[in-house]
Amino acid sequence: MHVFEYAVLRVVPRVEREEFLNVGVVLYCRGLGFLQVRWLLPEARLHAFAPALDQAEVAARLRAFEQICQGRAAGGVIGQLPVAERFRWLTATRSTVVQCSPLHPGRTADAAATLARLFEELVS
């Protein structure tokens, strides 16, 4: 079993109202060298929730999370950092349209399966 941490990705159209829609999960497991994100932008729900929101821009920001997790050049300077630093940067508190929940810990033998389970429970 390995310790992991995760955060829920949220779309917060109006930061001052603190209303949000869960759209993804990012999971980091140091023991397995695992850092992945899984997200889904429910267009109809998001349009009903925030009709003026630019969904294409939100999707681009979520794709940036993927690129940083993958650790490739497409992730820019942050994508080139060590895995733990990338996770800390991704989950840092920010006041933007795409935010992360507080971090939550757990234990897993299979980080990919845990990410899939958390995604189903918290987003789908």
Short mmCIF file of N, CA and C in Angstrom, two decimals:
data_model
loop_
_atom_site.label_atom_id
_atom_site.label_comp_id
_atom_site.label_asym_id
_atom_site.label_seq_id
_atom_site.Cartn_x
_atom_site.Cartn_y
_atom_site.Cartn_z
N MET A 1 0.84 -1.19 0.00
CA MET A 1 0.00 0.00 0.00
C MET A 1 0.88 1.25 0.00
N HIS A 2 0.44 2.23 -0.74
CA HIS A 2 1.18 3.50 -0.86
C HIS A 2 0.27 4.65 -0.47
N VAL A 3 0.85 5.65 0.14
CA VAL A 3 0.12 6.87 0.49
C VAL A 3 -0.06 7.70 -0.78
N PHE A 4 -1.25 8.26 -0.94
CA PHE A 4 -1.50 9.17 -2.06
C PHE A 4 -2.22 10.41 -1.55
N GLU A 5 -2.24 11.43 -2.39
CA GLU A 5 -2.98 12.65 -2.13
C GLU A 5 -3.78 12.98 -3.38
N TYR A 6 -4.94 13.56 -3.18
CA TYR A 6 -5.71 13.99 -4.33
C TYR A 6 -6.44 15.29 -4.01
N ALA A 7 -6.84 15.96 -5.10
CA ALA A 7 -7.67 17.16 -5.00
C ALA A 7 -8.71 17.08 -6.10
N VAL A 8 -9.87 17.64 -5.83
CA VAL A 8 -10.95 17.71 -6.81
C VAL A 8 -10.79 19.00 -7.59
N LEU A 9 -10.86 18.93 -8.91
CA LEU A 9 -10.83 20.12 -9.76
C LEU A 9 -12.24 20.67 -9.85
N ARG A 10 -12.32 21.97 -9.67
CA ARG A 10 -13.62 22.64 -9.64
C ARG A 10 -13.64 23.80 -10.63
N VAL A 11 -14.78 23.99 -11.26
CA VAL A 11 -14.99 25.20 -12.06
C VAL A 11 -15.78 26.15 -11.17
N VAL A 12 -15.23 27.35 -10.98
CA VAL A 12 -15.83 28.35 -10.11
C VAL A 12 -16.08 29.60 -10.98
N PRO A 13 -17.24 29.68 -11.61
CA PRO A 13 -17.49 30.78 -12.55
C PRO A 13 -17.44 32.17 -11.92
N ARG A 14 -17.95 32.28 -10.71
CA ARG A 14 -17.93 33.57 -10.01
C ARG A 14 -17.30 33.34 -8.66
N VAL A 15 -16.04 33.63 -8.57
CA VAL A 15 -15.25 33.34 -7.37
C VAL A 15 -15.87 33.95 -6.12
N GLU A 16 -16.43 35.13 -6.24
CA GLU A 16 -17.00 35.81 -5.08
C GLU A 16 -18.21 35.07 -4.51
N ARG A 17 -18.87 34.25 -5.30
CA ARG A 17 -20.04 33.50 -4.83
C ARG A 17 -19.67 32.15 -4.24
N GLU A 18 -18.47 31.68 -4.52
CA GLU A 18 -17.96 30.41 -4.01
C GLU A 18 -18.82 29.21 -4.41
N GLU A 19 -19.50 29.32 -5.55
CA GLU A 19 -20.26 28.19 -6.09
C GLU A 19 -19.38 27.49 -7.11
N PHE A 20 -19.44 26.16 -7.12
CA PHE A 20 -18.56 25.44 -8.03
C PHE A 20 -19.21 24.16 -8.53
N LEU A 21 -18.60 23.63 -9.59
CA LEU A 21 -19.01 22.37 -10.18
C LEU A 21 -17.76 21.50 -10.26
N ASN A 22 -17.81 20.30 -9.68
CA ASN A 22 -16.67 19.38 -9.75
C ASN A 22 -16.52 18.88 -11.18
N VAL A 23 -15.29 18.98 -11.71
CA VAL A 23 -15.06 18.55 -13.09
C VAL A 23 -13.89 17.57 -13.24
N GLY A 24 -13.15 17.32 -12.17
CA GLY A 24 -12.01 16.41 -12.31
C GLY A 24 -11.36 16.09 -10.99
N VAL A 25 -10.36 15.21 -11.08
CA VAL A 25 -9.57 14.80 -9.92
C VAL A 25 -8.11 14.71 -10.36
N VAL A 26 -7.22 15.24 -9.55
CA VAL A 26 -5.78 15.07 -9.77
C VAL A 26 -5.25 14.26 -8.59
N LEU A 27 -4.47 13.20 -8.90
CA LEU A 27 -3.99 12.28 -7.87
C LEU A 27 -2.48 12.12 -8.00
N TYR A 28 -1.81 12.19 -6.85
CA TYR A 28 -0.36 12.04 -6.77
C TYR A 28 -0.02 10.94 -5.76
N CYS A 29 0.84 10.01 -6.18
CA CYS A 29 1.33 8.96 -5.28
C CYS A 29 2.85 8.90 -5.43
N ARG A 30 3.54 9.40 -4.43
CA ARG A 30 5.00 9.44 -4.49
C ARG A 30 5.60 8.05 -4.62
N GLY A 31 5.09 7.10 -3.85
CA GLY A 31 5.64 5.75 -3.85
C GLY A 31 5.57 5.05 -5.19
N LEU A 32 4.60 5.43 -6.00
CA LEU A 32 4.45 4.83 -7.33
C LEU A 32 4.89 5.77 -8.45
N GLY A 33 5.37 6.97 -8.08
CA GLY A 33 5.77 7.94 -9.10
C GLY A 33 4.60 8.31 -10.01
N PHE A 34 3.41 8.40 -9.44
CA PHE A 34 2.18 8.58 -10.20
C PHE A 34 1.64 9.99 -10.04
N LEU A 35 1.36 10.64 -11.14
CA LEU A 35 0.67 11.93 -11.14
C LEU A 35 -0.19 11.97 -12.39
N GLN A 36 -1.50 11.93 -12.17
CA GLN A 36 -2.43 11.99 -13.30
C GLN A 36 -3.66 12.80 -12.93
N VAL A 37 -4.29 13.30 -13.95
CA VAL A 37 -5.55 14.02 -13.78
C VAL A 37 -6.57 13.38 -14.71
N ARG A 38 -7.79 13.39 -14.26
CA ARG A 38 -8.90 12.94 -15.09
C ARG A 38 -9.99 13.99 -14.95
N TRP A 39 -10.52 14.45 -16.08
CA TRP A 39 -11.53 15.50 -16.03
C TRP A 39 -12.57 15.31 -17.12
N LEU A 40 -13.70 15.95 -16.90
CA LEU A 40 -14.80 15.93 -17.85
C LEU A 40 -15.53 17.26 -17.70
N LEU A 41 -15.76 17.92 -18.79
CA LEU A 41 -16.47 19.19 -18.76
C LEU A 41 -17.90 18.94 -19.23
N PRO A 42 -18.85 18.86 -18.30
CA PRO A 42 -20.25 18.60 -18.69
C PRO A 42 -20.86 19.88 -19.26
N GLU A 43 -20.83 20.00 -20.58
CA GLU A 43 -21.20 21.25 -21.24
C GLU A 43 -22.60 21.73 -20.89
N ALA A 44 -23.58 20.85 -20.91
CA ALA A 44 -24.96 21.28 -20.64
C ALA A 44 -25.11 21.76 -19.20
N ARG A 45 -24.56 21.00 -18.26
CA ARG A 45 -24.64 21.41 -16.84
C ARG A 45 -23.92 22.72 -16.61
N LEU A 46 -22.75 22.84 -17.22
CA LEU A 46 -21.96 24.05 -17.03
C LEU A 46 -22.67 25.26 -17.66
N HIS A 47 -23.30 25.05 -18.81
CA HIS A 47 -24.04 26.16 -19.43
C HIS A 47 -25.22 26.58 -18.55
N ALA A 48 -25.92 25.62 -17.96
CA ALA A 48 -27.03 25.96 -17.07
C ALA A 48 -26.53 26.66 -15.81
N PHE A 49 -25.36 26.27 -15.35
CA PHE A 49 -24.76 26.81 -14.13
C PHE A 49 -24.19 28.21 -14.37
N ALA A 50 -23.55 28.38 -15.53
CA ALA A 50 -22.89 29.66 -15.83
C ALA A 50 -22.93 29.90 -17.34
N PRO A 51 -24.04 30.42 -17.85
CA PRO A 51 -24.21 30.56 -19.30
C PRO A 51 -23.18 31.46 -19.98
N ALA A 52 -22.63 32.41 -19.29
CA ALA A 52 -21.67 33.35 -19.90
C ALA A 52 -20.23 32.83 -19.88
N LEU A 53 -20.00 31.72 -19.24
CA LEU A 53 -18.64 31.19 -19.10
C LEU A 53 -18.10 30.68 -20.43
N ASP A 54 -16.85 31.00 -20.73
CA ASP A 54 -16.20 30.53 -21.95
C ASP A 54 -15.70 29.10 -21.71
N GLN A 55 -16.49 28.12 -22.16
CA GLN A 55 -16.16 26.72 -21.90
C GLN A 55 -14.89 26.28 -22.62
N ALA A 56 -14.60 26.86 -23.77
CA ALA A 56 -13.38 26.51 -24.50
C ALA A 56 -12.15 26.90 -23.69
N GLU A 57 -12.20 28.05 -23.03
CA GLU A 57 -11.08 28.48 -22.21
C GLU A 57 -10.92 27.57 -20.99
N VAL A 58 -12.03 27.18 -20.38
CA VAL A 58 -11.97 26.27 -19.23
C VAL A 58 -11.35 24.94 -19.67
N ALA A 59 -11.77 24.42 -20.81
CA ALA A 59 -11.22 23.16 -21.32
C ALA A 59 -9.72 23.30 -21.58
N ALA A 60 -9.28 24.44 -22.09
CA ALA A 60 -7.85 24.66 -22.33
C ALA A 60 -7.07 24.65 -21.01
N ARG A 61 -7.65 25.22 -19.98
CA ARG A 61 -6.97 25.22 -18.67
C ARG A 61 -6.89 23.80 -18.12
N LEU A 62 -7.93 23.01 -18.32
CA LEU A 62 -7.91 21.62 -17.85
C LEU A 62 -6.92 20.79 -18.65
N ARG A 63 -6.80 21.05 -19.94
CA ARG A 63 -5.79 20.36 -20.75
C ARG A 63 -4.38 20.72 -20.28
N ALA A 64 -4.19 21.95 -19.81
CA ALA A 64 -2.89 22.34 -19.26
C ALA A 64 -2.56 21.49 -18.03
N PHE A 65 -3.56 21.16 -17.21
CA PHE A 65 -3.34 20.27 -16.09
C PHE A 65 -2.80 18.93 -16.59
N GLU A 66 -3.39 18.40 -17.65
CA GLU A 66 -2.93 17.13 -18.23
C GLU A 66 -1.48 17.22 -18.68
N GLN A 67 -1.15 18.29 -19.40
CA GLN A 67 0.20 18.45 -19.92
C GLN A 67 1.22 18.56 -18.80
N ILE A 68 0.87 19.25 -17.74
CA ILE A 68 1.79 19.38 -16.60
C ILE A 68 1.95 18.03 -15.91
N CYS A 69 0.86 17.30 -15.74
CA CYS A 69 0.95 15.97 -15.13
C CYS A 69 1.84 15.04 -15.93
N GLN A 70 1.76 15.11 -17.26
CA GLN A 70 2.55 14.24 -18.12
C GLN A 70 4.04 14.56 -18.07
N GLY A 71 4.36 15.77 -17.66
CA GLY A 71 5.77 16.14 -17.51
C GLY A 71 6.52 16.31 -18.80
N ARG A 72 5.83 16.64 -19.84
CA ARG A 72 6.48 16.83 -21.14
C ARG A 72 6.71 18.32 -21.40
N ALA A 73 7.44 18.61 -22.46
CA ALA A 73 7.73 20.00 -22.81
C ALA A 73 6.45 20.80 -23.03
N ALA A 74 5.39 20.13 -23.48
CA ALA A 74 4.12 20.83 -23.70
C ALA A 74 3.57 21.42 -22.40
N GLY A 75 4.02 20.90 -21.26
CA GLY A 75 3.59 21.41 -19.95
C GLY A 75 4.36 22.65 -19.54
N GLY A 76 5.22 23.16 -20.41
CA GLY A 76 5.98 24.37 -20.12
C GLY A 76 6.99 24.16 -19.00
N VAL A 77 7.39 25.24 -18.40
CA VAL A 77 8.40 25.20 -17.34
C VAL A 77 7.91 24.36 -16.17
N ILE A 78 6.65 24.51 -15.79
CA ILE A 78 6.10 23.74 -14.67
C ILE A 78 6.10 22.25 -15.00
N GLY A 79 5.81 21.90 -16.23
CA GLY A 79 5.81 20.50 -16.66
C GLY A 79 7.16 19.84 -16.58
N GLN A 80 8.23 20.61 -16.48
CA GLN A 80 9.58 20.05 -16.40
C GLN A 80 10.06 19.84 -14.96
N LEU A 81 9.26 20.30 -14.00
CA LEU A 81 9.63 20.13 -12.59
C LEU A 81 9.49 18.67 -12.17
N PRO A 82 10.12 18.28 -11.05
CA PRO A 82 9.91 16.93 -10.52
C PRO A 82 8.43 16.71 -10.19
N VAL A 83 8.01 15.47 -10.15
CA VAL A 83 6.60 15.10 -9.99
C VAL A 83 5.96 15.78 -8.77
N ALA A 84 6.61 15.71 -7.62
CA ALA A 84 6.03 16.28 -6.39
C ALA A 84 5.83 17.79 -6.54
N GLU A 85 6.77 18.46 -7.14
CA GLU A 85 6.64 19.91 -7.32
C GLU A 85 5.53 20.26 -8.30
N ARG A 86 5.37 19.44 -9.35
CA ARG A 86 4.27 19.68 -10.27
C ARG A 86 2.93 19.54 -9.55
N PHE A 87 2.77 18.52 -8.72
CA PHE A 87 1.53 18.32 -7.99
C PHE A 87 1.26 19.49 -7.06
N ARG A 88 2.28 19.94 -6.33
CA ARG A 88 2.11 21.07 -5.40
C ARG A 88 1.72 22.33 -6.16
N TRP A 89 2.31 22.54 -7.33
CA TRP A 89 1.97 23.72 -8.11
C TRP A 89 0.53 23.62 -8.61
N LEU A 90 0.13 22.46 -9.11
CA LEU A 90 -1.23 22.28 -9.61
C LEU A 90 -2.28 22.49 -8.54
N THR A 91 -1.99 22.07 -7.32
CA THR A 91 -3.00 22.10 -6.26
C THR A 91 -2.87 23.32 -5.34
N ALA A 92 -2.01 24.25 -5.69
CA ALA A 92 -1.87 25.47 -4.88
C ALA A 92 -3.18 26.26 -4.90
N THR A 93 -3.48 26.93 -3.82
CA THR A 93 -4.69 27.74 -3.72
C THR A 93 -4.61 28.89 -4.71
N ARG A 94 -5.69 29.09 -5.44
CA ARG A 94 -5.75 30.20 -6.39
C ARG A 94 -7.18 30.70 -6.50
N SER A 95 -7.31 31.92 -6.94
CA SER A 95 -8.63 32.54 -7.11
C SER A 95 -8.90 32.71 -8.61
N THR A 96 -9.09 31.58 -9.28
CA THR A 96 -9.36 31.61 -10.71
C THR A 96 -10.60 30.76 -10.99
N VAL A 97 -10.96 30.67 -12.23
CA VAL A 97 -12.14 29.90 -12.61
C VAL A 97 -11.94 28.41 -12.36
N VAL A 98 -10.72 27.89 -12.57
CA VAL A 98 -10.41 26.49 -12.27
C VAL A 98 -9.62 26.45 -10.97
N GLN A 99 -10.19 25.79 -9.97
CA GLN A 99 -9.56 25.70 -8.65
C GLN A 99 -9.51 24.25 -8.20
N CYS A 100 -8.71 24.00 -7.17
CA CYS A 100 -8.64 22.68 -6.55
C CYS A 100 -9.23 22.73 -5.15
N SER A 101 -9.80 21.61 -4.75
CA SER A 101 -10.28 21.47 -3.38
C SER A 101 -9.06 21.37 -2.47
N PRO A 102 -9.28 21.37 -1.16
CA PRO A 102 -8.17 21.03 -0.26
C PRO A 102 -7.68 19.62 -0.58
N LEU A 103 -6.46 19.32 -0.20
CA LEU A 103 -5.90 17.99 -0.44
C LEU A 103 -6.50 16.97 0.52
N HIS A 104 -6.64 15.75 0.01
CA HIS A 104 -7.14 14.64 0.80
C HIS A 104 -6.16 13.48 0.67
N PRO A 105 -5.83 12.77 1.76
CA PRO A 105 -4.90 11.65 1.69
C PRO A 105 -5.64 10.31 1.63
N GLY A 106 -4.88 9.29 1.31
CA GLY A 106 -5.40 7.92 1.32
C GLY A 106 -4.27 6.94 1.11
N ARG A 107 -4.64 5.68 1.02
CA ARG A 107 -3.66 4.61 0.76
C ARG A 107 -4.18 3.76 -0.39
N THR A 108 -3.27 3.34 -1.27
CA THR A 108 -3.68 2.57 -2.44
C THR A 108 -2.57 1.62 -2.87
N ALA A 109 -2.96 0.55 -3.51
CA ALA A 109 -2.02 -0.35 -4.16
C ALA A 109 -2.03 -0.09 -5.67
N ASP A 110 -3.09 0.54 -6.16
CA ASP A 110 -3.26 0.80 -7.59
C ASP A 110 -3.76 2.24 -7.77
N ALA A 111 -2.84 3.15 -8.04
CA ALA A 111 -3.19 4.57 -8.13
C ALA A 111 -4.16 4.86 -9.29
N ALA A 112 -3.98 4.20 -10.41
CA ALA A 112 -4.87 4.44 -11.56
C ALA A 112 -6.30 4.02 -11.22
N ALA A 113 -6.46 2.89 -10.57
CA ALA A 113 -7.80 2.42 -10.18
C ALA A 113 -8.41 3.37 -9.14
N THR A 114 -7.59 3.87 -8.24
CA THR A 114 -8.08 4.80 -7.23
C THR A 114 -8.53 6.10 -7.88
N LEU A 115 -7.76 6.58 -8.84
CA LEU A 115 -8.15 7.79 -9.57
C LEU A 115 -9.48 7.57 -10.28
N ALA A 116 -9.65 6.44 -10.93
CA ALA A 116 -10.90 6.14 -11.63
C ALA A 116 -12.08 6.10 -10.66
N ARG A 117 -11.87 5.47 -9.50
CA ARG A 117 -12.94 5.38 -8.49
C ARG A 117 -13.31 6.76 -7.95
N LEU A 118 -12.30 7.56 -7.61
CA LEU A 118 -12.57 8.91 -7.10
C LEU A 118 -13.28 9.77 -8.14
N PHE A 119 -12.87 9.63 -9.39
CA PHE A 119 -13.51 10.38 -10.46
C PHE A 119 -14.99 10.02 -10.55
N GLU A 120 -15.29 8.72 -10.51
CA GLU A 120 -16.68 8.28 -10.58
C GLU A 120 -17.50 8.79 -9.40
N GLU A 121 -16.91 8.74 -8.20
CA GLU A 121 -17.63 9.16 -6.99
C GLU A 121 -17.82 10.67 -6.90
N LEU A 122 -16.83 11.43 -7.32
CA LEU A 122 -16.83 12.86 -7.07
C LEU A 122 -17.19 13.73 -8.27
N VAL A 123 -17.12 13.17 -9.47
CA VAL A 123 -17.36 13.98 -10.66
C VAL A 123 -18.50 13.44 -11.50
N SER A 124 -18.45 12.18 -11.85
CA SER A 124 -19.46 11.60 -12.76
C SER A 124 -20.84 11.55 -12.16
#
